[in-house]
XYZ file of C-alpha atoms in Angstrom:
728
model
C 4.753 -45.015 29.879
C 5.790 -47.118 26.896
C 3.735 -50.051 28.163
C 0.623 -47.838 28.241
C 1.082 -46.962 24.568
C 1.734 -50.578 23.506
C -1.290 -51.795 25.464
C -3.541 -49.226 23.810
C -2.293 -50.096 20.290
C -2.785 -53.825 20.885
C -6.362 -53.184 22.090
C -7.500 -52.142 18.608
C -4.802 -53.767 16.441
C -3.509 -57.003 18.020
C -1.257 -57.739 15.015
C 0.463 -54.335 14.987
C 4.248 -54.285 14.580
C 5.134 -52.013 17.509
C 8.917 -52.107 17.000
C 8.887 -48.733 15.190
C 6.883 -47.209 18.076
C 9.409 -48.495 20.650
C 12.289 -47.161 18.529
C 10.613 -43.741 18.148
C 9.882 -43.588 21.903
C 13.537 -44.212 22.785
C 14.847 -41.877 20.062
C 12.587 -38.971 21.114
C 13.273 -39.436 24.835
C 17.025 -39.342 24.158
C 16.781 -36.324 21.824
C 14.713 -34.303 24.322
C 16.918 -35.143 27.332
C 18.680 -31.760 27.240
C 15.754 -29.845 25.785
C 13.935 -27.063 27.597
C 11.627 -27.745 30.538
C 7.923 -27.119 29.881
C 6.235 -24.215 31.677
C 4.457 -26.798 33.851
C 7.877 -27.812 35.220
C 7.725 -31.237 33.510
C 10.512 -32.505 31.274
C 9.796 -31.754 27.633
C 9.413 -35.412 26.581
C 6.074 -35.483 28.449
C 4.571 -33.476 25.565
C 5.467 -35.789 22.624
C 4.529 -38.770 24.823
C 1.044 -37.339 25.415
C 0.665 -36.526 21.724
C 1.454 -40.175 20.895
C -1.045 -41.292 23.568
C -3.814 -39.142 22.063
C -3.037 -40.636 18.642
C -3.243 -44.159 20.081
C -6.638 -43.266 21.601
C -7.733 -42.316 18.055
C -6.735 -45.845 16.904
C -4.334 -44.638 14.195
C -1.579 -46.739 12.600
C 1.858 -47.267 14.221
C 3.698 -45.001 11.750
C 1.521 -42.042 12.832
C 2.156 -42.791 16.527
C 5.906 -42.988 15.852
C 5.729 -39.600 14.068
C 3.800 -38.272 17.099
C 6.762 -39.128 19.340
C 9.150 -37.429 16.896
C 7.029 -34.408 15.853
C 9.043 -31.798 17.821
C 12.509 -33.342 17.451
C 13.555 -31.330 14.365
C 12.126 -28.080 15.730
C 13.436 -28.253 19.306
C 16.629 -30.343 19.244
C 19.736 -30.639 17.090
C 18.282 -33.594 15.134
C 17.754 -32.915 11.407
C 15.139 -34.093 8.913
C 17.850 -36.135 7.146
C 18.644 -38.011 10.382
C 14.964 -38.825 10.935
C 14.723 -40.025 7.329
C 17.797 -42.244 7.759
C 16.510 -43.791 11.003
C 12.780 -44.092 10.224
C 12.338 -43.799 6.437
C 10.557 -41.317 4.130
C 7.012 -41.942 5.374
C 7.610 -40.971 9.015
C 10.187 -38.249 8.174
C 7.724 -36.511 5.825
C 5.010 -36.542 8.488
C 7.417 -34.967 10.994
C 8.461 -32.342 8.433
C 4.815 -31.519 7.666
C 4.125 -30.729 11.340
C 7.374 -28.768 11.898
C 6.821 -25.004 12.021
C 8.562 -22.630 9.625
C 10.795 -21.320 12.402
C 13.896 -20.533 10.337
C 12.171 -18.145 7.920
C 11.894 -14.421 8.659
C 8.412 -12.903 8.278
C 7.175 -9.350 8.488
C 4.517 -10.096 11.103
C 2.835 -12.800 13.153
C -0.074 -13.141 10.705
C 2.256 -13.860 7.770
C 4.094 -16.525 9.820
C 0.797 -18.145 10.876
C -0.547 -18.093 7.302
C 2.597 -19.642 5.816
C 2.799 -22.329 8.541
C -0.834 -23.267 7.884
C -0.212 -23.206 4.126
C 2.709 -25.611 4.611
C 0.543 -27.876 6.751
C -2.284 -27.905 4.166
C 0.142 -28.851 1.387
C 1.627 -31.601 3.599
C -1.796 -32.946 4.622
C -2.907 -33.066 0.970
C -0.086 -35.586 0.459
C -0.634 -37.396 3.763
C -3.704 -36.600 5.873
C -1.981 -38.030 8.966
C 0.042 -34.784 9.194
C -3.002 -32.849 10.383
C -4.095 -35.651 12.732
C -0.708 -35.317 14.488
C -1.049 -31.520 14.494
C -4.494 -31.739 16.114
C -3.158 -34.112 18.789
C -0.265 -31.676 19.369
C -2.661 -28.729 19.718
C -4.999 -30.696 22.012
C -2.239 -31.471 24.530
C -1.013 -27.860 24.388
C -4.556 -26.615 25.110
C -4.854 -29.097 27.999
C -1.748 -27.503 29.562
C -2.514 -23.888 28.566
C -2.972 -22.841 32.222
C 0.827 -22.529 32.596
C 1.102 -19.778 29.954
C 0.647 -16.027 30.415
C -2.971 -14.706 30.146
C -2.111 -12.966 26.848
C -0.701 -16.184 25.327
C -3.627 -18.195 26.688
C -6.180 -16.016 24.907
C -4.150 -15.867 21.667
C -3.751 -19.677 21.496
C -7.386 -20.281 22.484
C -8.749 -17.950 19.774
C -6.474 -19.524 17.151
C -7.716 -22.965 18.239
C -11.398 -21.958 18.011
C -10.929 -20.240 14.627
C -8.622 -22.719 12.864
C -7.948 -26.055 14.537
C -11.425 -26.930 15.888
C -13.028 -26.272 12.439
C -10.322 -28.419 10.787
C -11.130 -31.227 13.265
C -14.796 -30.778 12.361
C -14.026 -30.992 8.632
C -12.137 -34.226 9.294
C -15.127 -35.576 11.243
C -13.117 -35.793 14.480
C -15.950 -34.726 16.803
C -14.324 -35.858 20.053
C -11.238 -33.725 19.305
C -13.340 -30.763 18.112
C -15.505 -30.671 21.253
C -12.555 -30.858 23.624
C -10.599 -28.186 21.721
C -13.616 -25.839 21.832
C -14.561 -26.439 25.466
C -10.988 -26.101 26.751
C -10.418 -22.935 24.682
C -13.631 -21.316 25.943
C -12.411 -21.185 29.549
C -9.477 -18.972 28.437
C -11.482 -16.781 26.043
C -14.312 -16.048 28.521
C -13.417 -17.515 31.969
C -16.394 -15.912 33.748
C -18.906 -17.024 31.109
C -17.403 -20.538 31.150
C -17.685 -20.930 34.944
C -21.235 -19.516 34.980
C -22.341 -21.860 32.178
C -20.727 -24.894 33.833
C -22.622 -24.168 37.049
C -25.988 -23.775 35.280
C -25.542 -26.978 33.252
C -24.672 -28.965 36.362
C -27.820 -27.744 38.156
C -30.117 -28.385 35.183
C -28.636 -31.795 34.309
C -29.248 -33.046 37.836
C -32.959 -32.213 37.410
C -33.114 -33.690 33.863
C -31.267 -36.907 34.704
C -34.389 -38.719 35.916
C -36.368 -37.397 32.929
C -33.779 -38.705 30.407
C -33.548 -42.070 32.204
C -37.333 -42.384 31.938
C -37.172 -41.690 28.171
C -34.354 -44.221 27.675
C -36.321 -46.872 29.633
C -39.480 -46.425 27.517
C -37.462 -46.397 24.288
C -35.481 -49.516 25.216
C -38.685 -51.465 25.975
C -40.317 -50.527 22.650
C -37.211 -51.306 20.568
C -36.890 -54.712 22.248
C -40.540 -55.421 21.379
C -39.706 -54.501 17.738
C -36.813 -56.979 17.761
C -34.106 -54.278 17.565
C -31.009 -54.617 19.738
C -29.859 -51.150 20.715
C -27.442 -49.389 23.043
C -29.187 -46.192 24.246
C -27.363 -43.426 26.123
C -27.751 -39.760 26.958
C -25.122 -37.464 25.480
C -24.440 -34.054 27.072
C -24.080 -31.193 24.598
C -20.670 -29.500 24.431
C -20.250 -26.322 26.479
C -19.113 -24.276 23.505
C -22.157 -25.191 21.368
C -24.450 -24.021 24.208
C -22.330 -20.888 24.646
C -22.659 -20.076 20.924
C -26.451 -20.399 21.041
C -26.639 -18.108 24.066
C -24.245 -15.388 22.969
C -24.500 -15.481 19.157
C -28.227 -16.245 18.838
C -29.266 -14.179 21.904
C -30.941 -17.080 23.707
C -31.237 -17.384 27.469
C -30.054 -20.570 29.150
C -33.679 -21.580 29.857
C -34.476 -21.407 26.118
C -31.935 -24.149 25.301
C -33.658 -27.524 25.477
C -31.171 -29.885 23.850
C -28.644 -29.937 26.693
C -28.765 -33.711 26.504
C -29.389 -35.668 23.317
C -30.340 -39.334 23.295
C -28.175 -41.541 21.087
C -29.312 -44.947 19.796
C -26.606 -47.286 18.451
C -27.816 -50.331 16.493
C -26.307 -53.148 14.423
C -27.216 -52.135 10.868
C -28.779 -49.473 8.643
C -32.136 -51.316 8.509
C -32.399 -51.068 12.302
C -31.562 -47.325 12.111
C -34.719 -46.644 10.103
C -36.702 -49.174 12.162
C -35.688 -47.353 15.353
C -36.713 -44.038 13.807
C -40.209 -45.385 13.102
C -40.515 -46.693 16.666
C -39.431 -43.336 18.131
C -42.002 -41.469 16.010
C -44.789 -43.767 17.264
C -43.829 -42.899 20.842
C -43.479 -39.114 20.539
C -44.558 -36.532 18.003
C -41.693 -35.298 15.747
C -41.170 -31.564 15.234
C -41.605 -30.707 11.511
C -38.431 -29.604 9.730
C -36.113 -31.053 12.377
C -35.528 -34.465 10.751
C -32.188 -34.962 8.939
C -31.066 -38.089 7.117
C -27.257 -38.059 7.073
C -27.191 -41.784 6.284
C -28.647 -41.349 2.794
C -26.714 -38.087 2.346
C -23.549 -38.166 4.505
C -21.750 -34.939 5.393
C -18.484 -34.256 3.503
C -16.561 -35.231 6.655
C -18.080 -38.751 6.382
C -20.541 -38.210 9.280
C -23.610 -40.473 9.075
C -26.599 -40.536 11.411
C -30.362 -39.975 11.594
C -31.376 -36.873 13.563
C -34.891 -36.149 14.780
C -36.311 -33.831 17.428
C -39.505 -34.925 19.210
C -41.844 -33.562 21.890
C -41.204 -35.582 25.066
C -43.590 -36.791 27.803
C -43.649 -33.399 29.597
C -44.013 -31.410 26.385
C -40.287 -30.645 26.311
C -38.401 -31.181 23.029
C -35.290 -33.359 22.904
C -33.024 -34.620 20.092
C -32.423 -38.258 19.151
C -29.498 -39.488 17.053
C -29.597 -42.986 15.521
C -26.542 -44.681 13.970
C -24.604 -47.933 13.665
C -21.484 -48.711 15.711
C -19.268 -48.087 12.652
C -21.015 -44.759 12.012
C -20.501 -43.869 15.675
C -16.786 -44.573 15.466
C -16.514 -42.452 12.325
C -18.471 -39.636 14.039
C -16.083 -39.648 17.002
C -12.743 -40.183 15.245
C -13.527 -39.084 11.674
C -10.733 -39.559 9.175
C -8.585 -41.259 11.830
C -11.099 -44.110 11.949
C -10.440 -44.825 8.255
C -6.654 -44.867 8.302
C -6.528 -48.525 9.257
C -6.606 -49.463 5.572
C -2.937 -48.444 5.424
C -2.130 -51.600 7.397
C -4.432 -53.799 5.330
C -6.963 -54.302 8.126
C -9.856 -52.955 6.100
C -10.293 -51.312 2.733
C -12.097 -47.998 2.554
C -13.798 -47.481 -0.801
C -14.091 -43.921 -2.109
C -11.578 -42.756 0.524
C -10.117 -40.130 -1.811
C -13.560 -38.757 -2.660
C -14.166 -38.078 1.018
C -11.133 -35.780 1.040
C -12.447 -33.734 -1.877
C -12.797 -30.593 0.244
C -9.085 -30.792 1.093
C -8.062 -30.793 -2.565
C -10.352 -27.821 -3.184
C -8.767 -25.966 -0.253
C -5.308 -26.697 -1.638
C -6.404 -25.503 -5.075
C -7.523 -22.041 -3.989
C -4.771 -21.506 -1.393
C -2.191 -21.809 -4.190
C -3.890 -18.849 -5.904
C -3.811 -16.663 -2.765
C -0.538 -14.874 -1.953
C -1.700 -12.260 0.535
C -1.485 -13.687 4.123
C -4.544 -11.754 5.341
C -6.650 -12.869 2.366
C -5.458 -16.457 2.868
C -6.417 -16.467 6.564
C -9.844 -14.927 5.894
C -10.562 -17.380 3.063
C -9.441 -20.296 5.224
C -11.734 -19.265 8.089
C -14.700 -18.768 5.736
C -14.111 -22.153 4.113
C -13.771 -23.951 7.451
C -16.714 -22.259 9.160
C -19.292 -22.257 6.375
C -22.381 -24.406 6.761
C -23.266 -26.445 3.712
C -26.280 -27.109 1.506
C -26.800 -30.209 -0.614
C -28.099 -29.818 -4.176
C -28.587 -32.218 -7.069
C -27.229 -32.340 -10.604
C -29.722 -33.143 -13.428
C -28.469 -36.780 -13.143
C -29.362 -36.945 -9.450
C -25.828 -36.746 -8.051
C -25.469 -34.895 -4.740
C -23.138 -31.875 -4.649
C -22.291 -30.095 -1.387
C -21.580 -26.340 -1.525
C -21.267 -23.615 1.155
C -24.438 -22.030 2.486
C -25.293 -18.897 0.494
C -23.910 -20.359 -2.740
C -25.305 -19.430 -6.158
C -25.525 -21.345 -9.454
C -22.069 -19.884 -10.275
C -20.599 -21.592 -7.174
C -22.284 -24.821 -8.258
C -20.881 -24.508 -11.809
C -17.297 -24.069 -10.573
C -17.799 -26.877 -8.041
C -18.628 -29.221 -10.935
C -15.729 -28.074 -13.179
C -13.742 -24.921 -13.984
C -14.708 -25.157 -17.678
C -18.433 -25.266 -16.770
C -18.031 -22.139 -14.639
C -16.059 -20.244 -17.290
C -18.666 -21.015 -19.982
C -21.732 -20.456 -17.747
C -24.351 -18.119 -19.276
C -27.403 -19.045 -17.213
C -28.959 -21.567 -14.824
C -32.123 -23.538 -14.123
C -33.222 -24.420 -10.596
C -35.929 -27.100 -10.369
C -36.539 -26.697 -14.110
C -37.006 -22.901 -14.095
C -34.522 -20.305 -15.345
C -33.278 -18.167 -12.436
C -30.851 -15.210 -12.052
C -27.217 -16.211 -11.453
C -27.236 -14.568 -7.999
C -30.041 -16.869 -6.726
C -29.185 -18.444 -3.346
C -29.417 -22.242 -3.568
C -31.169 -24.366 -0.940
C -30.808 -27.989 0.097
C -32.797 -30.205 -2.259
C -32.612 -27.877 -5.296
C -31.898 -29.519 -8.642
C -29.477 -27.278 -10.545
C -28.707 -27.251 -14.264
C -26.039 -24.937 -15.695
C -26.561 -23.448 -19.172
C -23.279 -23.015 -21.063
C -22.190 -21.532 -24.383
C -18.983 -22.159 -26.306
C -19.118 -18.562 -27.544
C -19.043 -17.214 -23.969
C -16.140 -14.826 -23.412
C -15.800 -16.081 -19.838
C -16.821 -14.950 -16.344
C -17.542 -11.378 -15.345
C -15.509 -9.698 -12.610
C -18.859 -8.843 -10.980
C -19.222 -12.557 -10.201
C -16.619 -12.117 -7.453
C -19.254 -10.110 -5.536
C -21.900 -12.828 -6.050
C -20.161 -16.129 -5.261
C -19.927 -17.486 -1.701
C -17.215 -20.147 -1.997
C -13.468 -19.546 -1.842
C -13.089 -22.146 -4.597
C -15.242 -20.202 -7.091
C -13.497 -16.921 -6.268
C -10.081 -18.509 -6.786
C -11.081 -19.966 -10.160
C -12.565 -16.680 -11.390
C -9.413 -14.800 -10.338
C -7.287 -17.459 -12.057
C -9.240 -16.993 -15.303
C -8.460 -13.276 -15.372
C -4.847 -13.787 -14.297
C -4.283 -16.284 -17.107
C -6.107 -14.129 -19.639
C -4.135 -10.997 -18.840
C -0.833 -12.639 -17.922
C 1.307 -11.427 -20.876
C -0.026 -7.914 -20.454
C 0.559 -8.031 -16.687
C 4.092 -9.470 -17.018
C 5.232 -6.429 -19.042
C 3.334 -4.037 -16.824
C 4.688 -5.584 -13.603
C 8.295 -5.602 -14.797
C 8.036 -1.962 -15.801
C 6.575 -1.052 -12.382
C 9.419 -2.871 -10.601
C 12.086 -1.164 -12.759
C 10.549 2.222 -12.043
C 10.446 1.508 -8.299
C 14.125 0.446 -8.368
C 15.028 3.799 -9.949
C 12.854 5.656 -7.451
C 14.784 4.036 -4.604
C 18.090 5.202 -6.076
C 19.407 1.937 -7.517
C 20.387 0.884 -11.002
C 18.044 -1.711 -12.512
C 21.049 -3.945 -13.196
C 21.991 -3.786 -9.487
C 18.806 -5.500 -8.312
C 16.933 -7.131 -11.190
C 19.028 -10.278 -11.495
C 17.179 -13.379 -12.739
C 18.314 -15.664 -9.903
C 17.390 -13.031 -7.302
C 13.966 -12.528 -8.874
C 13.467 -16.317 -8.727
C 14.254 -16.284 -4.973
C 11.624 -13.571 -4.406
C 9.125 -15.474 -6.586
C 9.650 -18.591 -4.445
C 9.105 -16.502 -1.324
C 5.624 -15.593 -2.586
C 4.951 -19.180 -3.797
C 5.001 -18.105 -7.465
C 8.093 -20.070 -8.503
C 8.857 -18.203 -11.779
C 9.863 -14.610 -12.546
C 7.001 -14.227 -15.053
C 4.465 -15.211 -12.376
C 5.975 -12.621 -10.036
C 5.875 -9.854 -12.668
C 2.283 -10.787 -13.516
C 1.288 -10.636 -9.833
C 2.685 -7.097 -9.600
C 0.953 -6.173 -12.858
C -2.454 -7.377 -11.685
C -2.115 -5.831 -8.225
C -1.699 -9.107 -6.309
C 1.447 -7.723 -4.657
C 3.079 -4.293 -4.877
C 6.275 -3.404 -6.705
C 7.541 -1.942 -3.412
C 7.291 -5.371 -1.728
C 9.349 -6.980 -4.511
C 12.002 -4.256 -4.587
C 12.381 -4.379 -0.799
C 12.998 -8.138 -1.021
C 15.553 -7.600 -3.795
C 17.291 -4.958 -1.663
C 17.518 -7.454 1.219
C 19.259 -9.935 -1.081
C 21.557 -7.189 -2.387
C 22.566 -6.212 1.166
C 23.039 -9.854 2.192
C 25.207 -10.612 -0.844
C 27.395 -7.548 -0.225
C 27.320 -7.410 3.573
C 31.128 -7.537 3.952
C 31.819 -4.670 1.539
C 28.519 -2.808 1.572
C 29.671 0.328 3.432
C 32.787 0.804 1.283
C 30.831 0.191 -1.926
C 28.182 2.717 -0.931
C 30.798 5.359 -0.137
C 32.575 4.695 -3.415
C 29.239 4.865 -5.210
C 28.544 8.223 -3.597
C 31.972 9.545 -4.648
C 31.611 8.196 -8.181
C 28.172 9.784 -8.590
C 29.154 13.145 -7.091
C 30.740 14.653 -10.220
C 29.611 18.180 -10.983
C 29.008 19.016 -14.644
C 32.114 20.425 -16.298
C 30.378 23.694 -17.189
C 30.204 24.562 -13.469
C 33.514 23.063 -12.246
C 35.789 26.000 -13.139
C 33.814 28.642 -11.274
C 36.178 30.603 -9.047
C 33.583 32.037 -6.642
C 33.466 29.939 -3.465
C 29.647 29.980 -3.613
C 29.410 29.417 -7.363
C 27.661 26.108 -6.735
C 24.771 27.908 -5.055
C 25.335 26.065 -1.753
C 26.727 27.415 1.528
C 28.517 25.148 4.026
C 28.069 26.645 7.471
C 31.366 27.652 9.095
C 33.515 26.355 6.177
C 35.075 28.261 3.267
C 37.025 27.242 0.154
C 35.840 23.632 -0.010
C 34.974 21.779 -3.177
C 31.221 21.152 -3.575
C 29.701 18.541 -5.884
C 26.094 17.642 -6.574
C 25.229 13.950 -6.417
C 23.757 12.573 -9.617
C 21.897 9.869 -7.689
C 19.228 12.374 -6.574
C 19.942 15.672 -8.471
C 19.117 18.239 -5.753
C 17.869 21.663 -6.852
C 17.141 24.875 -4.896
C 14.060 24.394 -2.789
C 14.894 20.748 -1.922
C 15.866 19.852 1.651
C 19.578 18.967 1.363
C 22.421 17.429 3.349
C 26.194 17.390 2.805
C 28.456 14.336 2.960
C 32.253 14.633 3.236
C 33.826 12.313 0.656
C 37.400 11.054 0.740
C 39.560 13.501 -1.242
C 36.677 14.860 -3.368
C 35.161 17.565 -1.169
C 31.502 17.607 -0.096
C 28.780 15.864 -2.087
C 25.312 17.406 -1.750
C 22.285 15.088 -1.652
C 18.569 15.510 -1.279
C 17.595 14.739 2.316
C 15.337 11.901 1.097
C 18.090 10.258 -1.006
C 18.173 6.462 -0.516
C 21.984 6.332 -0.532
C 22.141 8.819 2.337
C 19.509 6.891 4.305
C 21.580 3.723 3.943
C 24.587 5.461 5.544
C 22.749 6.985 8.499
C 24.078 5.572 11.737
C 27.267 4.102 10.248
C 28.936 7.332 8.969
C 27.289 10.052 11.108
C 30.565 11.954 11.635
C 30.872 12.590 7.883
C 27.569 14.469 7.527
C 27.694 18.256 7.401
C 25.015 20.943 7.447
C 24.532 22.788 4.144
C 21.992 25.244 2.773
C 21.133 26.934 -0.490
C 22.736 30.329 -1.204
C 19.609 32.239 -2.200
C 21.694 35.097 -3.587
C 23.187 32.966 -6.370
C 21.506 32.095 -9.646
C 22.908 28.707 -10.681
C 21.346 26.384 -13.207
C 20.579 22.764 -12.280
C 19.346 19.772 -14.249
C 16.249 17.889 -13.039
C 14.320 15.093 -14.713
C 10.601 14.262 -14.915
C 8.850 11.100 -16.037
C 5.422 11.467 -17.631
C 2.953 8.646 -18.347
C 0.067 9.436 -20.670
C -2.323 7.811 -23.113
C -0.721 7.813 -26.567
C -2.506 10.410 -28.707
C -1.751 12.822 -31.572
C -0.072 16.126 -30.620
C 0.854 14.888 -27.124
C 4.516 15.870 -27.572
C 3.531 19.145 -29.218
C 1.334 20.091 -26.239
C 4.116 19.135 -23.835
C 6.825 21.169 -25.563
C 4.443 24.119 -25.680
C 4.124 24.051 -21.909
C 7.816 24.106 -21.048
C 8.524 26.640 -23.825
C 5.878 28.895 -22.278
C 7.583 28.428 -18.889
C 10.897 29.449 -20.549
C 12.597 26.201 -19.518
C 15.348 24.600 -21.563
C 15.017 20.800 -22.153
C 18.442 19.108 -22.201
C 17.201 15.594 -23.101
C 13.974 13.831 -24.022
C 13.203 10.140 -24.445
C 9.801 8.758 -25.478
C 8.630 5.139 -25.732
C 5.224 3.463 -26.169
C 4.510 0.220 -24.288
C 2.080 -2.610 -25.172
C -0.719 -0.865 -23.278
C -0.450 2.116 -25.679
C 0.882 4.214 -22.810
C 3.459 6.869 -23.682
C 6.365 7.057 -21.199
C 8.375 10.271 -21.532
C 11.611 11.002 -19.653
C 12.562 14.668 -20.002
C 15.347 16.694 -18.313
C 15.237 20.487 -17.759
C 17.634 23.207 -16.664
C 16.027 25.004 -13.732
C 16.980 27.463 -10.994
C 14.627 26.281 -8.231
C 12.044 23.593 -7.445
C 9.128 26.043 -7.794
C 9.668 25.990 -11.554
C 9.286 22.186 -11.518
C 6.205 22.285 -9.251
C 4.448 24.807 -11.535
C 5.337 22.793 -14.653
C 4.090 19.504 -13.105
C 0.735 21.132 -12.275
C 0.318 22.261 -15.887
C 1.376 18.883 -17.349
C -1.189 17.075 -15.179
C -3.939 19.152 -16.802
C -3.062 17.913 -20.312
C -5.539 15.451 -21.874
C -4.627 11.820 -21.270
C -1.871 12.399 -18.696
C -1.953 9.627 -16.088
C 1.052 10.365 -13.901
C 3.909 12.866 -13.534
C 6.748 12.559 -11.054
C 10.298 13.694 -10.521
C 12.963 10.997 -10.965
C 16.246 10.802 -9.092
C 18.372 9.862 -12.112
């Protein structure tokens, strides 16, 4: 097995230092000795070996092949990243880490795990593109052996491959990997359609074989006469590309003519254009079907001339013309250009060809919602592209359906933010105009522009433009949103029955911020303030930390907290009547009853009793957070209680009101509760930076109906935004 790898490496790089490959082979084989057996029944080392073999077939450097052997060691054995680093150095260790899944982190659902693993991979590949080459080799071998998995897993992996990994391979120009990933996945997504299509192609290709050979013979003779040396072959179209035309464009199999394309490989660019002229003298080209990807390469570095002509029998067929170097780039993409790492050749403008990757990294850092991230990623990977020109004649590639706004942000964020208009081919056009290949675009800017409009988010087609527009508004409103977000989190903490000081600790907030890739508390508060994430999400994370930090004493602390907060106001504590509290405990007399201050129950609320140690029964609202936390662990201490409807006892309950600050607001409010004959025991009013009045007011009431009626009336006051009952 090792000899096969060494032989393959030496075939394309005779001077390669293979010692690191031999070391990695032995290290991985030893590490995986006691690892699990694959579902195929093979020992696990067969997988990393095949990944390394695929990488060698792509002609990558020895460090990448070594990382291919080691890519599952950290994830599936007891070997750590630090050990890999010590044995093989930073370069290889970082590649292995970039491919390793985020298996030790807990996520709410499968989509969040997938999104964060892909996010990690994108960040790693932005630092070293070889990370994703290894990942694609890993996925390719897994898809080749997918038959051993359950049907459900087969379909899930195949769909993920079609939606994510094949488009990434396409963006990297790795056509050979892309085609195999798509074709292998198709047989698990639609087995019947795959088998039917395979049968039809086989039948038709047998009939077309003689026809294609005839075309190649005529073409070869004419090119030789023109003094052009060429290697001419027929290339079968991938199954999945035919499948897409049939099922997504509603074409029958007989309507698909380009089952086989003819490929001409020549020595230089001059011969590419010479061959094109010869082909067009032989057969008539179809208008609109000629594409020059040599003069204007695709972003994934693909170069070739494409033309479709009418053949001898009146049947159209496609011809691709390229040099041997272009062909290698078309097959292996970015992998074909990694040789410069070993000093074999120098690739000019290499970084420019990875521009799309930096753009992807840029917008993914602005996206915190896993679903939004996945959708944006799929759109960005799948989108076709158009090529437009700047006024200076430079070519800019943008997604199909893009507008001048997309173009402006593609050039520079500052151009987009100051954009006030656009010219296409010298004429002023609306900003929602769809751009086409060949358009010359000029952006009109103004220094007095106040910035983009939020309506632009509905117009733009690219994820990059959307991310930059959102960033503009986030930055602009950040201070406002920080205060707003912090206030929302504090309110949610109180709603859930905690003290703000219990949960809102700076180091804990920083942990939650890191979890959402925001890194600072102010970024987290701002995200809550602008609606990027909810205050409930943040508080739930803080609660998890609180529980983790206090897991050894949590039950005792909760019970003590219940007892501490179960004091009844002194004015009611000396009542001699056994039902003076207004609560009846079924089957029990002469027991001390206290109302918990953590939720302030009042008649009309669903209630539950909890037997405290030495302090009688504390009464809580049934929806009290503290009670919910104890369910299951202290069931024997719960007791059934109910309101004594014959008793008139006064209780204190608190409301919070949010309203637009205006004259006479407090006067109107006091008028309402005076009219309802309610006594206010405390009132606190503050105005925040948004000019919103926040009023906390406590009342003495006899039953919840009084509160419900009062809330309805308060909501009808001018400027009132929100009214709710607080627990403290």
